[in-house]
Coordinates of C-alpha atoms and ligand atoms in Angstrom, one line a residue:
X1 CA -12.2 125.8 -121.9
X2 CA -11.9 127.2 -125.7
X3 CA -11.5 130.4 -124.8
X4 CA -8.0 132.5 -126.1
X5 CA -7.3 136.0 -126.1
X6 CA -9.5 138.0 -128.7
X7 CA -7.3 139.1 -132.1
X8 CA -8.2 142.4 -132.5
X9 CA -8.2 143.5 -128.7
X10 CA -5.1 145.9 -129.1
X11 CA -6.6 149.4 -129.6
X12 CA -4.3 150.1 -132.1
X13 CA -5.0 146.9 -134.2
X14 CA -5.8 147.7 -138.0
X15 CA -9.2 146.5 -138.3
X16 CA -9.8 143.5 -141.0
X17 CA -12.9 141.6 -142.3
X18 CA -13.2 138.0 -140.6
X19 CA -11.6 135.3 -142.5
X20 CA -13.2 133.8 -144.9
X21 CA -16.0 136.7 -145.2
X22 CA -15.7 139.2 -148.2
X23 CA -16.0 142.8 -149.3
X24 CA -17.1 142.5 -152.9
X25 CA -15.9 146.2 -153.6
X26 CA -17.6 148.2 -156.4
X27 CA -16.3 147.1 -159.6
X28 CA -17.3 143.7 -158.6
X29 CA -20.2 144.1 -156.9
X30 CA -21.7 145.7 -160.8
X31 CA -21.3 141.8 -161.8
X32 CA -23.4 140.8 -158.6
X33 CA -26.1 143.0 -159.4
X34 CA -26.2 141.6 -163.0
X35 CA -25.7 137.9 -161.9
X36 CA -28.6 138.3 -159.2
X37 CA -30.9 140.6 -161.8
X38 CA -30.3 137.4 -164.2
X39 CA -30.8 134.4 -161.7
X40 CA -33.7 136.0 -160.1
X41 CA -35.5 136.5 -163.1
X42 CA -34.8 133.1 -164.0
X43 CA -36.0 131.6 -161.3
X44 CA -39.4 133.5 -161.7
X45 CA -39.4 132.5 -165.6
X46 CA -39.6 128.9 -164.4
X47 CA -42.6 129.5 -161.7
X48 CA -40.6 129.4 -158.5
X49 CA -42.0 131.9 -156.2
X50 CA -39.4 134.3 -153.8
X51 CA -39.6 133.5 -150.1
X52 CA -37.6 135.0 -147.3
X53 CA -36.4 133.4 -144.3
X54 CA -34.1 134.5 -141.4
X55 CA -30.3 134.3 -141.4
X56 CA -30.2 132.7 -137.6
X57 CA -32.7 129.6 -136.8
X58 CA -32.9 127.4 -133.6
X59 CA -30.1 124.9 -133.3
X60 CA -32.1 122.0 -133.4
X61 CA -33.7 122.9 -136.6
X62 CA -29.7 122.5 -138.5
X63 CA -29.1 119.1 -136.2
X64 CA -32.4 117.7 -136.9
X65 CA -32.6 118.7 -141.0
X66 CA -28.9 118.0 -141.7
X67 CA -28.1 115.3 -139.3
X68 CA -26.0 115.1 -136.4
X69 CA -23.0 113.5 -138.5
X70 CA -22.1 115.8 -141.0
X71 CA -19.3 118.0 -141.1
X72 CA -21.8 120.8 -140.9
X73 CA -23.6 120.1 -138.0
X74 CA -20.2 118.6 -136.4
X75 CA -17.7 121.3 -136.6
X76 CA -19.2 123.9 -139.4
X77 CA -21.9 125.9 -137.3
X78 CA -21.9 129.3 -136.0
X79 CA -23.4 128.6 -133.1
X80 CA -24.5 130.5 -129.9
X81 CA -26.7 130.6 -126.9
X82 CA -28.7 133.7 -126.5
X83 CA -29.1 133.8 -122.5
X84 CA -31.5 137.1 -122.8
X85 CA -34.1 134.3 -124.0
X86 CA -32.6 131.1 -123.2
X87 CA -32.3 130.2 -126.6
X88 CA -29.6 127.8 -128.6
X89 CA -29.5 130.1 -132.1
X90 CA -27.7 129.3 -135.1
X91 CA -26.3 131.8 -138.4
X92 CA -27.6 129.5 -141.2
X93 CA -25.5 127.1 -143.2
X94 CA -28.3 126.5 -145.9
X95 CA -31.4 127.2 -146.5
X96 CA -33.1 124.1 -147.3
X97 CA -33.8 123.5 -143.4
X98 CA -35.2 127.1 -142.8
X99 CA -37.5 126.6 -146.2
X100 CA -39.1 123.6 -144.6
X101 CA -39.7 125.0 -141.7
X102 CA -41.1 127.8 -143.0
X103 CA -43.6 125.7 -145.4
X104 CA -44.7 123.9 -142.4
X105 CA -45.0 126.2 -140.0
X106 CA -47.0 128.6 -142.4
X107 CA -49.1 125.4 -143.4
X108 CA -47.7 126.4 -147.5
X109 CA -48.8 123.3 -148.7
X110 CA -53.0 123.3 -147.5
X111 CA -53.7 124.6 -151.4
X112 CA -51.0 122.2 -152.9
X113 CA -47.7 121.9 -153.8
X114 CA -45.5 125.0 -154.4
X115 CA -42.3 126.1 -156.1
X116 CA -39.9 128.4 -154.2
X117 CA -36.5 130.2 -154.3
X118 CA -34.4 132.2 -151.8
X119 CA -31.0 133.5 -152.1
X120 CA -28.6 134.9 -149.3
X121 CA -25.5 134.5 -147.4
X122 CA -24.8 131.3 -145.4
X123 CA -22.3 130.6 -142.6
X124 CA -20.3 127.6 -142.4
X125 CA -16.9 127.5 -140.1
X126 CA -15.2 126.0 -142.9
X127 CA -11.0 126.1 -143.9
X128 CA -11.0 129.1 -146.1
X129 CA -9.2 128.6 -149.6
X130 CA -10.5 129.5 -153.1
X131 CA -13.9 129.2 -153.7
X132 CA -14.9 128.3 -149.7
X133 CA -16.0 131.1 -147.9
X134 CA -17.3 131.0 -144.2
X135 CA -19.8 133.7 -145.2
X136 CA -21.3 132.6 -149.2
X137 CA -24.2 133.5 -150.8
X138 CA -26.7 131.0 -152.5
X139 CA -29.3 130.9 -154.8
X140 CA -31.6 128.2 -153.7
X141 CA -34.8 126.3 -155.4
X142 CA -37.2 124.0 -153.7
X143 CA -39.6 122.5 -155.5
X144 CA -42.5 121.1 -152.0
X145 CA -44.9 118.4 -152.4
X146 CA -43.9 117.1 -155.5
X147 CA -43.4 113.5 -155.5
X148 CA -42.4 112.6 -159.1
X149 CA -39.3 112.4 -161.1
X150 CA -40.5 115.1 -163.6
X151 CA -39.4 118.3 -161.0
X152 CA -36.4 116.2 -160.3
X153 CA -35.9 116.9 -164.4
X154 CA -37.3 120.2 -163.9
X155 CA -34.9 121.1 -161.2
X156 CA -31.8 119.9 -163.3
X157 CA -33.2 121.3 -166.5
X158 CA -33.6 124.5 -165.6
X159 CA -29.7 124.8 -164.5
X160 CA -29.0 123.5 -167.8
X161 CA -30.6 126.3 -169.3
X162 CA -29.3 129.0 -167.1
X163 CA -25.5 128.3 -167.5
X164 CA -25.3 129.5 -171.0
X165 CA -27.8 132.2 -170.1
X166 CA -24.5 133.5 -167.6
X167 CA -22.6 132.8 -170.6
X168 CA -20.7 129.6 -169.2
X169 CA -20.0 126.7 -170.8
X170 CA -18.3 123.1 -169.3
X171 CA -20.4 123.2 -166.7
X172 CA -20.9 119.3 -166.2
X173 CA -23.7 117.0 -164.3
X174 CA -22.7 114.2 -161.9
X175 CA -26.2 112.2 -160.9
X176 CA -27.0 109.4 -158.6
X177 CA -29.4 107.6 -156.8
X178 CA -29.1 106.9 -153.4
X179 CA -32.8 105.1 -152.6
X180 CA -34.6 105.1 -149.6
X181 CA -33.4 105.1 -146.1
X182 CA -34.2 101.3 -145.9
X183 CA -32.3 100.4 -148.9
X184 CA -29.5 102.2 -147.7
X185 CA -29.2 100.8 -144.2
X186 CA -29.2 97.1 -146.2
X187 CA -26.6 98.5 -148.4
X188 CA -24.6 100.3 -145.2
X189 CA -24.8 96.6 -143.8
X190 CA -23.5 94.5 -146.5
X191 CA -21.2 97.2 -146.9
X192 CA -20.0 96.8 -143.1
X193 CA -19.6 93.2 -144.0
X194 CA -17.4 93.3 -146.4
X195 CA -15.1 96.1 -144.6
X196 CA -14.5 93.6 -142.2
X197 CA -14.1 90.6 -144.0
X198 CA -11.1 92.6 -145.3
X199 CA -10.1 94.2 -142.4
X200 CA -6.1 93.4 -142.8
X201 CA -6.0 95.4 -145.7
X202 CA -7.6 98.4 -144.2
X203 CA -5.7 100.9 -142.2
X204 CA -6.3 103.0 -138.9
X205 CA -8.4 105.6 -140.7
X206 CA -10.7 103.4 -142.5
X207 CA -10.8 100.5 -139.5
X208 CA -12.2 103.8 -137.0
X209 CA -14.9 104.4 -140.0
X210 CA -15.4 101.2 -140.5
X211 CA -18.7 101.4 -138.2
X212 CA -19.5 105.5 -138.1
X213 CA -19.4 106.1 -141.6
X214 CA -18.2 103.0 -143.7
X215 CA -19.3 104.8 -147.0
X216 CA -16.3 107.5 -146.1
X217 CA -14.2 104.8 -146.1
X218 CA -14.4 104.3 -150.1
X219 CA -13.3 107.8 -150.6
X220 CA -9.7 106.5 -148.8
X221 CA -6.3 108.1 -151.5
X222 CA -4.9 104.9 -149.5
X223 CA -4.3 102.5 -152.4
X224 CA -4.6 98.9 -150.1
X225 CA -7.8 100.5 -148.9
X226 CA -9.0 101.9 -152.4
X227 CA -8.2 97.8 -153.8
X228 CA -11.1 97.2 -151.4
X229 CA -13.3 100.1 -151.8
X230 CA -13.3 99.1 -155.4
X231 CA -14.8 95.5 -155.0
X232 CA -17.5 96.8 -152.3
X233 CA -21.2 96.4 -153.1
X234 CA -22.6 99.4 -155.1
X235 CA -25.8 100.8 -153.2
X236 CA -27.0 100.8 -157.0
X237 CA -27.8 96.9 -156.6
X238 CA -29.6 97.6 -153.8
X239 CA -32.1 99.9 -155.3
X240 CA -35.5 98.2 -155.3
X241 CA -38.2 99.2 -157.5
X242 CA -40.0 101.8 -157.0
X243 CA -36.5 103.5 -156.7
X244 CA -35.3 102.6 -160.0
X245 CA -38.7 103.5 -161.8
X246 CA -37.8 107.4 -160.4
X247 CA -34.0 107.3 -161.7
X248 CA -35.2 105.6 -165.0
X249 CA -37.8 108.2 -165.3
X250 CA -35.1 110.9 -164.4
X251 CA -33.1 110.1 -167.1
X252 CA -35.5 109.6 -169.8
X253 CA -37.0 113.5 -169.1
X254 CA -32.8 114.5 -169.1
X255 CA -31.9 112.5 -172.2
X256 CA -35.3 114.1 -173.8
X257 CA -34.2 117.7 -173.0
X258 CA -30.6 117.1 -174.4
X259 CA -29.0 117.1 -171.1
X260 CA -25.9 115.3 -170.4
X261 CA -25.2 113.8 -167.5
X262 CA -22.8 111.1 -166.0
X263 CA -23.7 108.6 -163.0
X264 CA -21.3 109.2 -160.3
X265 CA -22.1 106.1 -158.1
X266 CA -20.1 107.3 -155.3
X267 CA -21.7 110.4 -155.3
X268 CA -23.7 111.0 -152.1
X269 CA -23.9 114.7 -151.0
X270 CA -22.3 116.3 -147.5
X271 CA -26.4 116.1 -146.1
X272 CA -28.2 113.6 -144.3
X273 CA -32.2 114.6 -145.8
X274 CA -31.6 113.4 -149.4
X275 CA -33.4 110.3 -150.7
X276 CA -33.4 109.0 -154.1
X277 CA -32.3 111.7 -156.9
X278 CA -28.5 113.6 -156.0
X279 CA -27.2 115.8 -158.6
X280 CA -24.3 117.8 -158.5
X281 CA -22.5 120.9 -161.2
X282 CA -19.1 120.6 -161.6
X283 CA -16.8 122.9 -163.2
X284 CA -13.1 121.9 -163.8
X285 CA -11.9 125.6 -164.2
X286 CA -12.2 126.2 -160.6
X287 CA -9.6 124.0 -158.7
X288 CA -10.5 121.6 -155.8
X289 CA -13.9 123.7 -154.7
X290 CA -15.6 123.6 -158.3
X291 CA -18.9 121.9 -157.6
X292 CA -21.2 125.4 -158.5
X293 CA -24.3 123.6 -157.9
X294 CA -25.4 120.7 -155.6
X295 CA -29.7 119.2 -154.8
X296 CA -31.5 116.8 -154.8
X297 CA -34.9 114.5 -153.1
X298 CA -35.4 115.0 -149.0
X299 CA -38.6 113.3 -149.0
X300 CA -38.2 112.6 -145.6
X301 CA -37.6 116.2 -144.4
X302 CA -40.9 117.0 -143.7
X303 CA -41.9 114.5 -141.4
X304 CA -38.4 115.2 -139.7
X305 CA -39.0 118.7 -139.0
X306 CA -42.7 117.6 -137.1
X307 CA -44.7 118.7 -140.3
X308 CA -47.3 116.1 -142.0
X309 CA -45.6 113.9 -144.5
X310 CA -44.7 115.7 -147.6
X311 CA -42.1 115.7 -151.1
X312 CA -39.5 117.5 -151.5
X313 CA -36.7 118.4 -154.1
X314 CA -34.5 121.5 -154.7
X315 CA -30.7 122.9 -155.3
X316 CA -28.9 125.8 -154.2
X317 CA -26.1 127.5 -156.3
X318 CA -23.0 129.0 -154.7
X319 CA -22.4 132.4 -155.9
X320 CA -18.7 132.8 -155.2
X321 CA -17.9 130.2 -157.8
X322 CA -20.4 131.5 -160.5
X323 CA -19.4 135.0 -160.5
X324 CA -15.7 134.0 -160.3
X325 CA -16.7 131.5 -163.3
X326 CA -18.1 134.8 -165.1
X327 CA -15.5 136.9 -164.2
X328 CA -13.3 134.4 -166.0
X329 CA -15.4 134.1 -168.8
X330 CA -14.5 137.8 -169.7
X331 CA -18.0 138.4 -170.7
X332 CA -18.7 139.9 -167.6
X333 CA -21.2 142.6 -167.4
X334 CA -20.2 146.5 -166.5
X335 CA -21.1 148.7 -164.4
X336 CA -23.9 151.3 -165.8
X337 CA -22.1 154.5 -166.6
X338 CA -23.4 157.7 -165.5
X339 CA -24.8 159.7 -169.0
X340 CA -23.9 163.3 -167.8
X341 CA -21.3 164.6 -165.0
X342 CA -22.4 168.0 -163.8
X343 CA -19.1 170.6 -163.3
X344 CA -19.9 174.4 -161.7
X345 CA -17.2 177.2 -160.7
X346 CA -19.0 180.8 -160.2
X347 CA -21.2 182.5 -158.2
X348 CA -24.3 181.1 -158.1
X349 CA -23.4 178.2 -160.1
X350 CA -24.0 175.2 -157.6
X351 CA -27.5 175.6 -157.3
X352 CA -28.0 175.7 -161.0
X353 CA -26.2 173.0 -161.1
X354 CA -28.0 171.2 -158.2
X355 CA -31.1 172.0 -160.6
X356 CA -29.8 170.7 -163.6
X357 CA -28.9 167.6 -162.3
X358 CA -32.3 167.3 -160.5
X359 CA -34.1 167.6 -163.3
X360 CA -32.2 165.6 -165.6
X361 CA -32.1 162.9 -163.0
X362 CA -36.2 162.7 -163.0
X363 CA -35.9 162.0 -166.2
X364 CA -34.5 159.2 -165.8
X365 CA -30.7 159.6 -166.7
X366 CA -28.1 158.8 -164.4
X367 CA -26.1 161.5 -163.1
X368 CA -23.1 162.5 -160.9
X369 CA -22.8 166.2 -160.1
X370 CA -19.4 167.3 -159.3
X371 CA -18.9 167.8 -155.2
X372 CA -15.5 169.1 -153.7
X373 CA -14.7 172.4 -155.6
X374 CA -11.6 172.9 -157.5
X375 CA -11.2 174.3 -160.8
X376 CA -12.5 173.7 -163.9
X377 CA -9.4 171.2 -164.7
X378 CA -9.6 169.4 -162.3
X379 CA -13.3 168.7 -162.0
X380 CA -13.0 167.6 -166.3
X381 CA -10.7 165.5 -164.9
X382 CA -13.3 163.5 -162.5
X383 CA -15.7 164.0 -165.2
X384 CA -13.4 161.8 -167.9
X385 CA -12.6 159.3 -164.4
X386 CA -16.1 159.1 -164.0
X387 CA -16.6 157.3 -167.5
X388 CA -20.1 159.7 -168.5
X389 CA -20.8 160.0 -171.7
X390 CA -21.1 163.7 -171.5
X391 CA -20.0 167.2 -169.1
X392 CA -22.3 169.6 -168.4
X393 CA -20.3 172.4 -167.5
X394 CA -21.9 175.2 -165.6
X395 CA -20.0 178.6 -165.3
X396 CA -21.4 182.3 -164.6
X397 CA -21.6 182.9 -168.4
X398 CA -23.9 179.6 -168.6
X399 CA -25.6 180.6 -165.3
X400 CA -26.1 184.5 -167.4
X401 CA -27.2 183.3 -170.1
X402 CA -29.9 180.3 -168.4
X403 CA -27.9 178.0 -170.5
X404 CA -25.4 174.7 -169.9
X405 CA -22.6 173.2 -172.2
X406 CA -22.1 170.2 -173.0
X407 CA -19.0 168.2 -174.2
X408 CA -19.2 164.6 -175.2
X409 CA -16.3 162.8 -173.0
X410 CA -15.9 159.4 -175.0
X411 CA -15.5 160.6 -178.8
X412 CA -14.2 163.9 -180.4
X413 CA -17.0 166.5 -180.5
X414 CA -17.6 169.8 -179.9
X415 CA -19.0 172.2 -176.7
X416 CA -22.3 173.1 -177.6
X417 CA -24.6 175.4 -175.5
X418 CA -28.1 174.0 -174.3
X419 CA -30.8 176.1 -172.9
X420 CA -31.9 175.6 -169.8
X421 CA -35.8 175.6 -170.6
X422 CA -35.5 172.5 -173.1
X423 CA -32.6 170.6 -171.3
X424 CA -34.2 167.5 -171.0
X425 CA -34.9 167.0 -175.2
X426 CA -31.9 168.9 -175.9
X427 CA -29.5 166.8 -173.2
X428 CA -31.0 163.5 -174.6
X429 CA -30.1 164.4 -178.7
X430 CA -26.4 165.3 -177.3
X431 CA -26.3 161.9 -175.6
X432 CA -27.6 160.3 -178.5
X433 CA -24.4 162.0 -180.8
X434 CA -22.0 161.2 -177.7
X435 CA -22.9 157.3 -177.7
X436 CA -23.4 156.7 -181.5
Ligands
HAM501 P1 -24.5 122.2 -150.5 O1 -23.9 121.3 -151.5 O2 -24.0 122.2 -149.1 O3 -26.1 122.0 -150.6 O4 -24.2 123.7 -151.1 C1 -24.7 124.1 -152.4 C2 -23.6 124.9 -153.1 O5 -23.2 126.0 -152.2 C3 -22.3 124.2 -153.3 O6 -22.4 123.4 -154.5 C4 -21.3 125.3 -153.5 O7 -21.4 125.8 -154.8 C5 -21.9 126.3 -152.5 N1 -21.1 126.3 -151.2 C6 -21.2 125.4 -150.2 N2 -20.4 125.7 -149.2 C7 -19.6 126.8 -149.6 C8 -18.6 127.5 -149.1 N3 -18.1 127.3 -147.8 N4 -18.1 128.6 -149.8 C9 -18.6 128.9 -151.0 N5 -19.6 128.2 -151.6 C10 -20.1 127.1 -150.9 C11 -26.9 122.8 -149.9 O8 -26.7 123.8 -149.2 C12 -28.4 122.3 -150.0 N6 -29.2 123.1 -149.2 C13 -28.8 122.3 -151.5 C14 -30.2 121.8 -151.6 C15 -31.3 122.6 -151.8 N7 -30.6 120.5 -151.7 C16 -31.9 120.5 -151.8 N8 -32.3 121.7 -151.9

């Protein structure tokens, strides 16, 4: 059996996050919040609706959408049986599968076709390293029951438009065209063929693929192998037309809209549902993991997953490499700063405080009131930590006197009293002289 002694048994074992599963601590997690507000709002600019599906999913659902020879399906999944149901459950690796399911099982489609997006974590067992997580995030578009090459533009488009909205630039588009299932079994077979009528020159790796997963075998660093790879038949020449009418049209809406893009022939994606259209965003300033964006046709998926035949066509966006792109960018957003930090010493003076802050809060303005005690010093010096634009200081004279100073923290200024019955007009003038 698998099983080994568990890591962090030892009662006195520091507790640590799984590998390959991150804290994003607060400083980061201000540039999540930004990237997400952004992408979301995107997403709904271009019509795509929000849907929510669960993080786990029957087994069969992953085996069935992404195929039973992937590395996903073969050695990626967080899987488990549940035996208080007798169930074979799964943490989700993407979320195209689960969308599907979802549209079918809610009949989504009975008023027409429909636009959707979702955005989580996803699990995949994979080797952790830079930019590959086991636990990742997505942002994920799927465009349902479209069967036309203009949502397979839209699709592409609309990521073309959003990575200088993140303010990232070299963000490149590989694109292919890997036709229907019956053009690619022709293509798997000629393929096969010619493999074997140069079989010497292969070696042990490529020979065992030769059968399994011949199109593996042309991505061999082995250069007697690569000699061959390189006079293999292209699955381009075995597109038939209806095929190459969608790429054409493809590229004329992408040439039309000023997008870029090269044809990667050997580009095929690490899932079994696509058909036709394959697309992948590359950035170069990431190292090995810097695809940022991968999609493309499954109009096969449907009928796969027991639903009546239907289009479909979508992308999902990993979020690691994004915000690690923006963070690089060094136009990364901050986090909001509070506009007052509320200090008290004196009799009396933390519920007038507690009000203060209250009231300035319904207002709308953020606002950190001092907790902890300690001396006037001390607490200026959380106050200038906490990056506010302004301390409201709150002392037995102020209590007195139903007043509060202020003091601007980020430019030279000076302590004025405000009274306590006009504090939210007076409080927003002083910020207004502490931010100008
Ligand atoms: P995918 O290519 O497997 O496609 O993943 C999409 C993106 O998720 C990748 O380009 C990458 O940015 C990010 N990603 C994948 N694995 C990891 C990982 N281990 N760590 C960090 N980031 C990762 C799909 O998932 C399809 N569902 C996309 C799709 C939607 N096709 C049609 N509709």
């Amino acid at each position: 059996s698998r099983s080994r002694p568990c890591k962090v048994d030892a009662v006195s074992a520091k507790l640590q996050a799984v590998r390959g599963m991150n804290d994003v601590l607060p400083e980061e997690a201000a540039l999540w919040r930004a990237f997400q507000a952004l992408v979301e709002d995107w997403l709904e600019r271009w019509g795509y609706r929000a849907i929510r599906m669960p993080l786990v999913e029957n087994t069969t659902l992953f085996r069935r959408a992404i195929g039973e020879a992937t590395d996903i399906v073969e050695k990626e999944m967080y899987s488990w049986r549940d035996e208080l149901n007798a169930e074979e459950l799964t943490l989700r690796p993407e979320g195209t599968a689960s969308c599907v399911r979802a549209a079918i099982e809610h009949n989504l489609l009975y008023d027409g076709p429909k636009r959707l997006w979702y955005g989580g974590p996803m699990y995949r067992h994979e080797r952790p390293q830079r930019g590959r997580y086991r636990e990742f995030y997505q942002y994920g578009a799927e465009a349902l029951g479209y069967a036309g090459p203009d949502v397979d533009a839209e699709l592409i488009v609309m990521c073309a438009r959003l990575w200088p909205e993140l303010g990232l630039n070299g963000i490149r588009l590989e694109l292919n065209s890997i036709g229907s299932a019956a053009e690619r079994a022709l293509h798997r077979a000629e393929l096969i063929r010619h493999l074997q009528a140069n079989e010497a020159q292969l070696d042990a790796d490529a020979r065992r693929r030769l059968q399994s997963n011949p199109l593996r075998v042309l991505d061999s660093k082995n250069p007697a192998v690569q000699e061959v790879a390189a006079k293999a038949p292209l699955l381009a020449s075995y597109l038939g037309e209806a095929s190459r009418a969608h790429f054409d049209g493809l590229k004329k809406l992408l040439a039309a809209a000023g997008v870029e893009f090269t044809i990667n022939p050997r580009l095929v994606r690490g899932l079994d549902y696509y058909n036709l259209t394959v697309f992948e965003w590359i950035s170069d300033a990431l190292g090995a993991q810097g695809t940022v964006c991968g999609g493309g046709r499954y109009d096969g998926l449907f009928a796969q997953l027991g639903g009546k035949p239907a289009s479909g066509a979508g992308f999902a966006m990993g979020c690691e490499r994004l915000v690690a792109l923006i963070k690089d960018s060094g136009n990364a957003p901050v986090a909001r700063q509070p506009d007052a930090y509320v200090l008290h010493q004196g009799e009396g003076t933390l519920e007038y405080a507690f009000s203060v802050a209250d009231a300035l809060r319904a207002a709308g303005h953020p606002v950190v009131l001092h907790a902890g005690g300690g001396g006037f010093k001390s607490q200026m010096k959380k106050a200038d930590a906490s990056g506010a634009w302004v301390a409201l200081i709150v002392g037995e004279d102020e209590l007195r006197a139903n007043q509060i100073s202020a003091k601007p923290l980020r430019k030279a200024g000076e302590q004025q009293r405000i009274g306590r019955g006009r504090l939210v007009a007076e409080f927003a003038a002083t910020l207004n002289r502490a931010r100008s």
